Amino acid sequence: LCAVEFDGGVVIGADSRTSMGTWVANRVTDKLTPVTDSIFCCRSGSAADTQAITDIVKYRLNFMEIDQGRPASVRDAAWAFKEIAYEYRDSLMAGLIVAGYDHQSGGGQVWTVPVGGMCVRQPVSIGGSGSTFLYGMMDYMYKEKMAQADCEKLVTQMVTQAIRRDGSSGGCCRLATITKNGVERKLFLNNELPTEW
């Protein structure tokens, strides 16, 4: 999983492999899950746990938007995920990245909610089993105030590296760019992934 903020939005990306040990249960999973029209979460860990948490948060945010008469912010979504992840930290295996366009701040936000329920905002975040191969590469390639196209290229490269190196990552690369204009989704099949940087 990978998410990067840019001026006016965020780019998120993920591979598509769901595995159970050495067995690949699904090779075309969509790990980029919409929470609202402008907020997504990237899911890693137990597929059942992350799907259940996401369904609960969608319900809570929908209720909150009706109650407060305003769209949910990315922070609202991140804290809703955090509350559940922390309260049930002993029984859930869920690492999440919450990202989207925030109508209140007029820009993109990335929040990380790792296993255990911590919640922190970061301009860039990586997660999942493949992230162990990406820390040095991200430190080297990420620059502040990158353009949207550069962020899309970076996220594609990160997901590709995880697919190439990590046995629990694989399949294709799904990308979503979230701005005030909405969400633009892209799919790169395995044979379309970059072969060099």
PDB file of C-alpha atoms in Angstrom:
ATOM      1  CA  LEU A   1       0.000   0.000   0.000  1.00  0.00           C
ATOM      2  CA  CYS A   2       1.175   3.498  -0.735  1.00  0.00           C
ATOM      3  CA  ALA A   3      -0.325   6.988  -0.433  1.00  0.00           C
ATOM      4  CA  VAL A   4       1.221  10.364  -1.252  1.00  0.00           C
ATOM      5  CA  GLU A   5      -0.140  13.881  -0.769  1.00  0.00           C
ATOM      6  CA  PHE A   6       0.253  16.533  -3.453  1.00  0.00           C
ATOM      7  CA  ASP A   7      -1.051  20.090  -3.725  1.00  0.00           C
ATOM      8  CA  GLY A   8      -4.760  19.553  -4.306  1.00  0.00           C
ATOM      9  CA  GLY A   9      -5.181  15.854  -3.600  1.00  0.00           C
ATOM     10  CA  VAL A  10      -3.686  12.442  -2.960  1.00  0.00           C
ATOM     11  CA  VAL A  11      -2.540   9.427  -4.959  1.00  0.00           C
ATOM     12  CA  ILE A  12      -3.077   5.971  -3.468  1.00  0.00           C
ATOM     13  CA  GLY A  13      -2.044   2.595  -4.804  1.00  0.00           C
ATOM     14  CA  ALA A  14      -1.995  -1.086  -3.923  1.00  0.00           C
ATOM     15  CA  ASP A  15      -1.242  -4.495  -5.345  1.00  0.00           C
ATOM     16  CA  SER A  16      -4.072  -6.985  -5.760  1.00  0.00           C
ATOM     17  CA  ARG A  17      -2.948 -10.213  -4.049  1.00  0.00           C
ATOM     18  CA  THR A  18      -4.805 -11.695  -1.086  1.00  0.00           C
ATOM     19  CA  SER A  19      -2.980 -14.696   0.331  1.00  0.00           C
ATOM     20  CA  MET A  20      -3.476 -17.283   3.069  1.00  0.00           C
ATOM     21  CA  GLY A  21       0.043 -18.377   3.913  1.00  0.00           C
ATOM     22  CA  THR A  22       1.551 -19.604   0.656  1.00  0.00           C
ATOM     23  CA  TRP A  23      -1.859 -19.986  -1.028  1.00  0.00           C
ATOM     24  CA  VAL A  24      -3.098 -17.067  -3.157  1.00  0.00           C
ATOM     25  CA  ALA A  25      -6.790 -16.749  -2.313  1.00  0.00           C
ATOM     26  CA  ASN A  26      -7.499 -13.893  -4.745  1.00  0.00           C
ATOM     27  CA  ARG A  27      -5.137 -12.375  -7.302  1.00  0.00           C
ATOM     28  CA  VAL A  28      -7.333  -9.396  -8.298  1.00  0.00           C
ATOM     29  CA  THR A  29      -8.492  -7.977  -4.932  1.00  0.00           C
ATOM     30  CA  ASP A  30      -9.320  -4.271  -4.802  1.00  0.00           C
ATOM     31  CA  LYS A  31      -7.563  -3.043  -1.647  1.00  0.00           C
ATOM     32  CA  LEU A  32      -8.545   0.586  -2.339  1.00  0.00           C
ATOM     33  CA  THR A  33     -11.947   0.913  -0.707  1.00  0.00           C
ATOM     34  CA  PRO A  34     -14.159   4.036  -0.890  1.00  0.00           C
ATOM     35  CA  VAL A  35     -15.388   5.282   2.484  1.00  0.00           C
ATOM     36  CA  THR A  36     -17.094   8.439   1.162  1.00  0.00           C
ATOM     37  CA  ASP A  37     -17.100  10.077  -2.284  1.00  0.00           C
ATOM     38  CA  SER A  38     -13.714  11.693  -1.605  1.00  0.00           C
ATOM     39  CA  ILE A  39     -12.110   9.438   1.047  1.00  0.00           C
ATOM     40  CA  PHE A  40     -10.591   5.998   0.525  1.00  0.00           C
ATOM     41  CA  CYS A  41      -8.878   3.503   2.794  1.00  0.00           C
ATOM     42  CA  CYS A  42      -6.073   1.152   1.758  1.00  0.00           C
ATOM     43  CA  ARG A  43      -6.460  -2.189   3.545  1.00  0.00           C
ATOM     44  CA  SER A  44      -3.797  -4.659   4.731  1.00  0.00           C
ATOM     45  CA  GLY A  45      -3.761  -7.469   7.268  1.00  0.00           C
ATOM     46  CA  SER A  46      -6.811  -9.687   7.680  1.00  0.00           C
ATOM     47  CA  ALA A  47      -9.190  -9.127   4.764  1.00  0.00           C
ATOM     48  CA  ALA A  48     -12.203 -10.010   6.944  1.00  0.00           C
ATOM     49  CA  ASP A  49     -11.182  -7.573   9.686  1.00  0.00           C
ATOM     50  CA  THR A  50     -10.477  -4.671   7.327  1.00  0.00           C
ATOM     51  CA  GLN A  51     -13.719  -5.200   5.402  1.00  0.00           C
ATOM     52  CA  ALA A  52     -15.744  -5.281   8.639  1.00  0.00           C
ATOM     53  CA  ILE A  53     -14.063  -2.135  10.018  1.00  0.00           C
ATOM     54  CA  THR A  54     -14.592  -0.304   6.720  1.00  0.00           C
ATOM     55  CA  ASP A  55     -18.297  -1.159   6.663  1.00  0.00           C
ATOM     56  CA  ILE A  56     -18.720   0.154  10.223  1.00  0.00           C
ATOM     57  CA  VAL A  57     -16.809   3.369   9.486  1.00  0.00           C
ATOM     58  CA  LYS A  58     -18.876   3.984   6.317  1.00  0.00           C
ATOM     59  CA  TYR A  59     -22.030   3.698   8.409  1.00  0.00           C
ATOM     60  CA  ARG A  60     -20.694   5.986  11.154  1.00  0.00           C
ATOM     61  CA  LEU A  61     -19.528   8.661   8.700  1.00  0.00           C
ATOM     62  CA  ASN A  62     -22.814   8.595   6.807  1.00  0.00           C
ATOM     63  CA  PHE A  63     -24.661   9.068  10.098  1.00  0.00           C
ATOM     64  CA  MET A  64     -22.237  11.845  11.143  1.00  0.00           C
ATOM     65  CA  GLU A  65     -22.709  13.716   7.847  1.00  0.00           C
ATOM     66  CA  ILE A  66     -26.487  13.681   8.300  1.00  0.00           C
ATOM     67  CA  ASP A  67     -26.229  14.667  11.964  1.00  0.00           C
ATOM     68  CA  GLN A  68     -23.709  17.509  11.464  1.00  0.00           C
ATOM     69  CA  GLY A  69     -24.856  18.650   8.015  1.00  0.00           C
ATOM     70  CA  ARG A  70     -21.372  18.679   6.484  1.00  0.00           C
ATOM     71  CA  PRO A  71     -19.155  16.259   4.558  1.00  0.00           C
ATOM     72  CA  ALA A  72     -16.851  14.100   6.671  1.00  0.00           C
ATOM     73  CA  SER A  73     -13.225  15.216   6.693  1.00  0.00           C
ATOM     74  CA  VAL A  74     -10.321  12.829   6.131  1.00  0.00           C
ATOM     75  CA  ARG A  75      -9.428  13.324   9.807  1.00  0.00           C
ATOM     76  CA  ASP A  76     -12.978  12.290  10.822  1.00  0.00           C
ATOM     77  CA  ALA A  77     -12.584   9.079   8.820  1.00  0.00           C
ATOM     78  CA  ALA A  78      -9.094   8.350  10.159  1.00  0.00           C
ATOM     79  CA  TRP A  79     -10.226   8.815  13.761  1.00  0.00           C
ATOM     80  CA  ALA A  80     -13.259   6.587  13.197  1.00  0.00           C
ATOM     81  CA  PHE A  81     -10.901   3.835  11.968  1.00  0.00           C
ATOM     82  CA  LYS A  82      -8.510   4.514  14.859  1.00  0.00           C
ATOM     83  CA  GLU A  83     -11.216   4.218  17.517  1.00  0.00           C
ATOM     84  CA  ILE A  84     -12.219   0.741  16.324  1.00  0.00           C
ATOM     85  CA  ALA A  85      -8.639  -0.436  15.706  1.00  0.00           C
ATOM     86  CA  TYR A  86      -7.578   0.695  19.185  1.00  0.00           C
ATOM     87  CA  GLU A  87     -10.625  -0.572  21.067  1.00  0.00           C
ATOM     88  CA  TYR A  88     -10.279  -4.047  19.529  1.00  0.00           C
ATOM     89  CA  ARG A  89      -6.467  -4.037  19.200  1.00  0.00           C
ATOM     90  CA  ASP A  90      -6.156  -7.480  20.831  1.00  0.00           C
ATOM     91  CA  SER A  91      -8.479  -9.191  18.354  1.00  0.00           C
ATOM     92  CA  LEU A  92      -8.058  -7.318  15.048  1.00  0.00           C
ATOM     93  CA  MET A  93      -5.256  -7.606  12.498  1.00  0.00           C
ATOM     94  CA  ALA A  94      -5.828  -4.475  10.425  1.00  0.00           C
ATOM     95  CA  GLY A  95      -3.324  -1.963   9.075  1.00  0.00           C
ATOM     96  CA  LEU A  96      -4.953   0.923   7.219  1.00  0.00           C
ATOM     97  CA  ILE A  97      -4.042   4.046   5.315  1.00  0.00           C
ATOM     98  CA  VAL A  98      -6.872   6.607   5.146  1.00  0.00           C
ATOM     99  CA  ALA A  99      -6.489   9.177   2.376  1.00  0.00           C
ATOM    100  CA  GLY A 100      -8.607  11.576   0.392  1.00  0.00           C
ATOM    101  CA  TYR A 101      -9.502  15.105  -0.599  1.00  0.00           C
ATOM    102  CA  ASP A 102     -10.513  17.237   2.346  1.00  0.00           C
ATOM    103  CA  HIS A 103     -13.163  19.829   1.460  1.00  0.00           C
ATOM    104  CA  GLN A 104     -12.511  21.772   4.671  1.00  0.00           C
ATOM    105  CA  SER A 105      -8.765  22.255   4.120  1.00  0.00           C
ATOM    106  CA  GLY A 106      -8.953  22.271   0.304  1.00  0.00           C
ATOM    107  CA  GLY A 107      -6.246  19.658  -0.126  1.00  0.00           C
ATOM    108  CA  GLY A 108      -5.235  16.040   0.148  1.00  0.00           C
ATOM    109  CA  GLN A 109      -4.531  14.276   3.428  1.00  0.00           C
ATOM    110  CA  VAL A 110      -2.927  10.945   4.290  1.00  0.00           C
ATOM    111  CA  TRP A 111      -3.446   9.341   7.711  1.00  0.00           C
ATOM    112  CA  THR A 112      -1.845   6.089   8.867  1.00  0.00           C
ATOM    113  CA  VAL A 113      -3.678   3.698  11.224  1.00  0.00           C
ATOM    114  CA  PRO A 114      -1.343   0.729  11.817  1.00  0.00           C
ATOM    115  CA  VAL A 115      -2.130  -2.461  13.759  1.00  0.00           C
ATOM    116  CA  GLY A 116      -2.836  -1.442  17.351  1.00  0.00           C
ATOM    117  CA  GLY A 117      -4.768   1.743  16.613  1.00  0.00           C
ATOM    118  CA  MET A 118      -2.259   4.574  16.486  1.00  0.00           C
ATOM    119  CA  CYS A 119      -3.292   7.441  14.190  1.00  0.00           C
ATOM    120  CA  VAL A 120      -0.876   9.901  12.591  1.00  0.00           C
ATOM    121  CA  ARG A 121      -0.989  12.234   9.614  1.00  0.00           C
ATOM    122  CA  GLN A 122       1.912  11.953   7.165  1.00  0.00           C
ATOM    123  CA  PRO A 123       2.576  13.432   3.709  1.00  0.00           C
ATOM    124  CA  VAL A 124       3.481   9.937   2.495  1.00  0.00           C
ATOM    125  CA  SER A 125       2.692   6.494   3.881  1.00  0.00           C
ATOM    126  CA  ILE A 126       3.448   2.876   3.008  1.00  0.00           C
ATOM    127  CA  GLY A 127       1.963  -0.265   4.523  1.00  0.00           C
ATOM    128  CA  GLY A 128       1.367  -3.967   4.162  1.00  0.00           C
ATOM    129  CA  SER A 129       3.879  -6.809   4.007  1.00  0.00           C
ATOM    130  CA  GLY A 130       5.588  -5.382   0.906  1.00  0.00           C
ATOM    131  CA  SER A 131       6.387  -2.104   2.682  1.00  0.00           C
ATOM    132  CA  THR A 132       9.458  -3.652   4.308  1.00  0.00           C
ATOM    133  CA  PHE A 133      11.122  -3.522   0.889  1.00  0.00           C
ATOM    134  CA  LEU A 134      10.162   0.114   0.268  1.00  0.00           C
ATOM    135  CA  TYR A 135      11.443   2.281   3.124  1.00  0.00           C
ATOM    136  CA  GLY A 136      14.852   3.078   1.621  1.00  0.00           C
ATOM    137  CA  MET A 137      13.399   3.530  -1.853  1.00  0.00           C
ATOM    138  CA  MET A 138      10.708   5.897  -0.552  1.00  0.00           C
ATOM    139  CA  ASP A 139      13.229   7.930   1.464  1.00  0.00           C
ATOM    140  CA  TYR A 140      15.361   8.308  -1.670  1.00  0.00           C
ATOM    141  CA  MET A 141      12.625   9.027  -4.239  1.00  0.00           C
ATOM    142  CA  TYR A 142      10.047  11.100  -2.316  1.00  0.00           C
ATOM    143  CA  LYS A 143      10.442  14.880  -2.418  1.00  0.00           C
ATOM    144  CA  GLU A 144       8.234  17.528  -0.837  1.00  0.00           C
ATOM    145  CA  LYS A 145       5.718  19.324  -3.069  1.00  0.00           C
ATOM    146  CA  MET A 146       5.818  16.774  -5.886  1.00  0.00           C
ATOM    147  CA  ALA A 147       3.476  17.312  -8.848  1.00  0.00           C
ATOM    148  CA  GLN A 148       0.468  15.050  -9.331  1.00  0.00           C
ATOM    149  CA  ALA A 149       2.044  13.176 -12.268  1.00  0.00           C
ATOM    150  CA  ASP A 150       5.242  12.584 -10.268  1.00  0.00           C
ATOM    151  CA  CYS A 151       3.224  11.250  -7.333  1.00  0.00           C
ATOM    152  CA  GLU A 152       1.352   8.845  -9.630  1.00  0.00           C
ATOM    153  CA  LYS A 153       4.665   7.628 -11.060  1.00  0.00           C
ATOM    154  CA  LEU A 154       6.158   7.219  -7.560  1.00  0.00           C
ATOM    155  CA  VAL A 155       3.193   5.239  -6.228  1.00  0.00           C
ATOM    156  CA  THR A 156       3.275   2.960  -9.298  1.00  0.00           C
ATOM    157  CA  GLN A 157       6.996   2.366  -8.763  1.00  0.00           C
ATOM    158  CA  MET A 158       6.494   1.580  -5.065  1.00  0.00           C
ATOM    159  CA  VAL A 159       3.722  -0.940  -5.696  1.00  0.00           C
ATOM    160  CA  THR A 160       5.744  -2.510  -8.529  1.00  0.00           C
ATOM    161  CA  GLN A 161       8.767  -2.914  -6.247  1.00  0.00           C
ATOM    162  CA  ALA A 162       6.611  -4.628  -3.608  1.00  0.00           C
ATOM    163  CA  ILE A 163       5.144  -6.963  -6.241  1.00  0.00           C
ATOM    164  CA  ARG A 164       8.620  -7.880  -7.503  1.00  0.00           C
ATOM    165  CA  ARG A 165      10.196  -8.427  -4.053  1.00  0.00           C
ATOM    166  CA  ASP A 166       7.490  -9.575  -1.627  1.00  0.00           C
ATOM    167  CA  GLY A 167       5.957 -13.039  -1.868  1.00  0.00           C
ATOM    168  CA  SER A 168       2.683 -11.892  -0.287  1.00  0.00           C
ATOM    169  CA  SER A 169       2.293  -9.030  -2.795  1.00  0.00           C
ATOM    170  CA  GLY A 170       1.445  -9.568  -6.434  1.00  0.00           C
ATOM    171  CA  GLY A 171      -1.053  -9.327  -9.236  1.00  0.00           C
ATOM    172  CA  CYS A 172      -1.725  -5.915 -10.743  1.00  0.00           C
ATOM    173  CA  CYS A 173      -1.369  -2.328  -9.508  1.00  0.00           C
ATOM    174  CA  ARG A 174      -4.494  -0.326  -8.737  1.00  0.00           C
ATOM    175  CA  LEU A 175      -4.147   3.454  -8.513  1.00  0.00           C
ATOM    176  CA  ALA A 176      -6.593   6.184  -7.468  1.00  0.00           C
ATOM    177  CA  THR A 177      -6.053   9.932  -7.673  1.00  0.00           C
ATOM    178  CA  ILE A 178      -8.450  11.903  -5.469  1.00  0.00           C
ATOM    179  CA  THR A 179      -8.943  15.652  -6.028  1.00  0.00           C
ATOM    180  CA  LYS A 180     -11.767  18.206  -5.737  1.00  0.00           C
ATOM    181  CA  ASN A 181     -12.918  16.981  -9.182  1.00  0.00           C
ATOM    182  CA  GLY A 182     -13.491  13.443  -7.923  1.00  0.00           C
ATOM    183  CA  VAL A 183     -11.665  10.131  -8.174  1.00  0.00           C
ATOM    184  CA  GLU A 184      -9.699   8.885 -11.170  1.00  0.00           C
ATOM    185  CA  ARG A 185      -8.915   5.163 -11.063  1.00  0.00           C
ATOM    186  CA  LYS A 186      -6.169   3.433 -13.051  1.00  0.00           C
ATOM    187  CA  LEU A 187      -5.259  -0.221 -13.443  1.00  0.00           C
ATOM    188  CA  PHE A 188      -1.855  -1.505 -14.510  1.00  0.00           C
ATOM    189  CA  LEU A 189      -1.839  -5.203 -15.323  1.00  0.00           C
ATOM    190  CA  ASN A 190       1.222  -7.176 -14.266  1.00  0.00           C
ATOM    191  CA  ASN A 191       2.757  -7.074 -17.751  1.00  0.00           C
ATOM    192  CA  GLU A 192       2.219  -3.278 -17.885  1.00  0.00           C
ATOM    193  CA  LEU A 193       4.194  -2.493 -14.733  1.00  0.00           C
ATOM    194  CA  PRO A 194       7.416  -0.497 -15.173  1.00  0.00           C
ATOM    195  CA  THR A 195      10.555  -2.592 -15.638  1.00  0.00           C
ATOM    196  CA  GLU A 196      13.010   0.210 -14.821  1.00  0.00           C
ATOM    197  CA  TRP A 197      12.876   3.498 -12.913  1.00  0.00           C
TER     198      TRP A 197
END
